[in-house]
Amino acid sequence: MKNILLTACALLVMSHLSAQDKTTVKADMLFDTYQYVGAIEEYLKLAESKNANTYIFSRLGESYYNVFDAENASKWFAKAIKGKTVDAETYYHYAQTLKALGKYQEANKIMDVFAKMLPKDERAKEHLANPDYIPSLTSSKAFDVADTNINAKDESNFGALLAQDNQLYFASTRNASNRTDKWNNQPYLDIYRAGRNANGTLSEATPVKELNTAFHDGPITLSQDGNTMYFARDSHSEGQYEKNKKANIKIGRQGIYKAVKTDGKWNVVEALPFNSTTYSVTNPSLSADGKTLYFASDMPGGFGESDIWKVSVTGNSYGKPENLGALVNTASRENFPFIAENNTLYFASMGRQGYGGYDVFKIDLNQTTQPENMGKPINSEKDDFSFSFNQEKRVGYFSSNRNGSDAIYQAIPTCRAKAIIVVTNSKTKAPIAEASVAILDGKGNVIAAEQSDASGRVTYDIDCKVGYGLQVKAKNFEVADAAIAPLQSGETIVEVPLVPTSVIITDTEVILKSIYFEYDKSNITAQGATELDKLVKVMKENPAMVIFVKSHTDSNGSDAYNLSLSERRAQSTVQYIISKGITPDRISGKGYGSTEQKVKCGKKCTPEQDAQNRRSEFMIVKK
């Protein structure tokens, strides 16, 4: 089924190419007047003829892209980029369709080309800074997702908003008796509502007849008291449009209208003063205090194909629309804003790194932090959009075409809790700062890793009904594993005691216990092997580390004898390390006899001093 996301918006999306010859006139006319279904039919005829060329392939890709058919768009974009006249935006759209198909590595290659063509574009910079970003989108799940019982095959439903009286308003193409939009060959949208039952199910949807016209109507937004509505409507219904005499078509735009409830019925009061026949304003969302209206538009002064804007509301007066700026908007498509009570803005974007198609993002407008991808299961490889949330009833709704058509899904907040991990020294019970505390999912994958603070603590927000693993590491301590058990709510404290290791790693040296050799021998003893195995472990955990072994003797015996003995012991140590899987280029050694005494006592050393001088050192050549 053809997706109608932008049908509701009627936003201006034009190709950057121009027609090459007279053979494409009919197809171009359909394309330029947004009749993409008809345009596809005409371009397909040309693509199968002797007139097939890069321009036609590109236009076919764009036509399918504009009705959200990623598979066919990808097919024709692939043909188009074999030509030499394809612009950068075509490469970007091609990459987006590949992501929608889950082909992220292929999309990265196409984005590499896009970035070379437009290196100063923010989308290009974002790609080059983090091309393999998909794992970073996976965070602790904030919502569970469930189907709703108001969807049906071969129709589009989106823009769901739950009012305080438990009425769910949404836009739908379910009225098959409506005229058909030539954009996507679907019926025009109407506004519907359905009652939400105590168990979360929805009653049978009914049209809001007093608001629906013969053209597109919806989605809507409501004031907190439920008595004022702003909704999107096709300007054809008001007799406002642009005439295209050549195509014999009237091109309308989306505008925002205000309605008030009187005696249980909605009465349209006015069209907002910034509506236009040259651009669209649509998908409104009203702030909790009723003083700011957010919406999507392709009006002049934006960053891309469609942007998020806001306008102040004072009674029946409206300020000048303001673009939300580069923190929210990109050179691509931003749409479907929803402003929550805590001033968090939820919106859909095609211009930010996501799973594919539209993804839902959120941003705290009280801060200056970057928008955050909502992650799965809200987002998918397909189009996910039109997120709204009722704070009082603790339930949200959003739409997605993940199963083939635009359907409304319920978003249920997951049970959240805090896990406080306290890292301590198992012997002294003292807290350990700067320990690496990794939290793992059920399959052992690292979700995140943080450093413990001065009190040895790390705090993670978790799904309280899910168990997690922990892996804790600290310098000069053994690695420890632990677990966070599922809990009902609140917080849990997990203490992880770390056992001090006998291996001390400094900037220049790996320090082990003394490596003992039998008298006048250089073979490795069992005790010596135990210590050297610790060095092997350190080197395997630090694959770039290179070690130089320095072996020393006491002052007994001749200098020549001591030098020879220490050399044999150094080489014996090196060979043992190599036998445990360390490559020869990472370990070498040399005997120094008694020439480098730790205790400078010459030939007059006491037994205690001799013991200190009789040592092996493991110097770090490279970390």
mmCIF file with all atom_site columns, C-alpha atoms in Angstrom, residues 8 83 103 143 203 237 245 283 304 322 330 379 418 442 480 482 490 514 521 539 553 575 595:
data_model
loop_
_atom_site.group_PDB
_atom_site.id
_atom_site.type_symbol
_atom_site.label_atom_id
_atom_site.label_alt_id
_atom_site.label_comp_id
_atom_site.label_asym_id
_atom_site.label_entity_id
_atom_site.label_seq_id
_atom_site.pdbx_PDB_ins_code
_atom_site.Cartn_x
_atom_site.Cartn_y
_atom_site.Cartn_z
_atom_site.occupancy
_atom_site.B_iso_or_equiv
_atom_site.pdbx_formal_charge
_atom_site.auth_seq_id
_atom_site.auth_comp_id
_atom_site.auth_asym_id
_atom_site.auth_atom_id
_atom_site.pdbx_PDB_model_num
ATOM 1  C CA . ALA A 1 8   ? -1.306  14.878  4.575   1.00 0.00 ? 8   ALA A CA 1
ATOM 2  C CA . GLY A 1 83  ? 24.925  8.034   -14.894 1.00 0.00 ? 83  GLY A CA 1
ATOM 3  C CA . LYS A 1 103 ? 20.954  -2.427  4.086   1.00 0.00 ? 103 LYS A CA 1
ATOM 4  C CA . PHE A 1 143 ? 8.393   1.855   25.843  1.00 0.00 ? 143 PHE A CA 1
ATOM 5  C CA . SER A 1 203 ? -14.294 1.378   20.613  1.00 0.00 ? 203 SER A CA 1
ATOM 6  C CA . SER A 1 237 ? -12.065 22.878  0.781   1.00 0.00 ? 237 SER A CA 1
ATOM 7  C CA . LYS A 1 245 ? -3.353  25.421  -16.557 1.00 0.00 ? 245 LYS A CA 1
ATOM 8  C CA . ASN A 1 283 ? 0.441   18.634  11.773  1.00 0.00 ? 283 ASN A CA 1
ATOM 9  C CA . GLY A 1 304 ? 15.169  21.639  4.258   1.00 0.00 ? 304 GLY A CA 1
ATOM 10 C CA . GLU A 1 322 ? 9.656   30.959  14.128  1.00 0.00 ? 322 GLU A CA 1
ATOM 11 C CA . THR A 1 330 ? 18.042  19.480  8.811   1.00 0.00 ? 330 THR A CA 1
ATOM 12 C CA . ASN A 1 379 ? 11.553  3.062   15.628  1.00 0.00 ? 379 ASN A CA 1
ATOM 13 C CA . LYS A 1 418 ? 17.870  2.843   39.041  1.00 0.00 ? 418 LYS A CA 1
ATOM 14 C CA . GLY A 1 442 ? 20.732  -10.950 28.359  1.00 0.00 ? 442 GLY A CA 1
ATOM 15 C CA . ALA A 1 480 ? 34.695  -9.292  38.390  1.00 0.00 ? 480 ALA A CA 1
ATOM 16 C CA . ALA A 1 482 ? 28.010  -9.565  38.788  1.00 0.00 ? 482 ALA A CA 1
ATOM 17 C CA . GLY A 1 490 ? 12.560  2.036   42.740  1.00 0.00 ? 490 GLY A CA 1
ATOM 18 C CA . SER A 1 514 ? 59.722  -12.390 42.635  1.00 0.00 ? 514 SER A CA 1
ATOM 19 C CA . LYS A 1 521 ? 69.704  -23.170 37.235  1.00 0.00 ? 521 LYS A CA 1
ATOM 20 C CA . MET A 1 539 ? 49.738  -8.963  27.569  1.00 0.00 ? 539 MET A CA 1
ATOM 21 C CA . THR A 1 553 ? 71.545  -11.840 40.053  1.00 0.00 ? 553 THR A CA 1
ATOM 22 C CA . GLN A 1 575 ? 60.710  -18.579 25.801  1.00 0.00 ? 575 GLN A CA 1
ATOM 23 C CA . THR A 1 595 ? 75.605  -4.736  37.318  1.00 0.00 ? 595 THR A CA 1
#
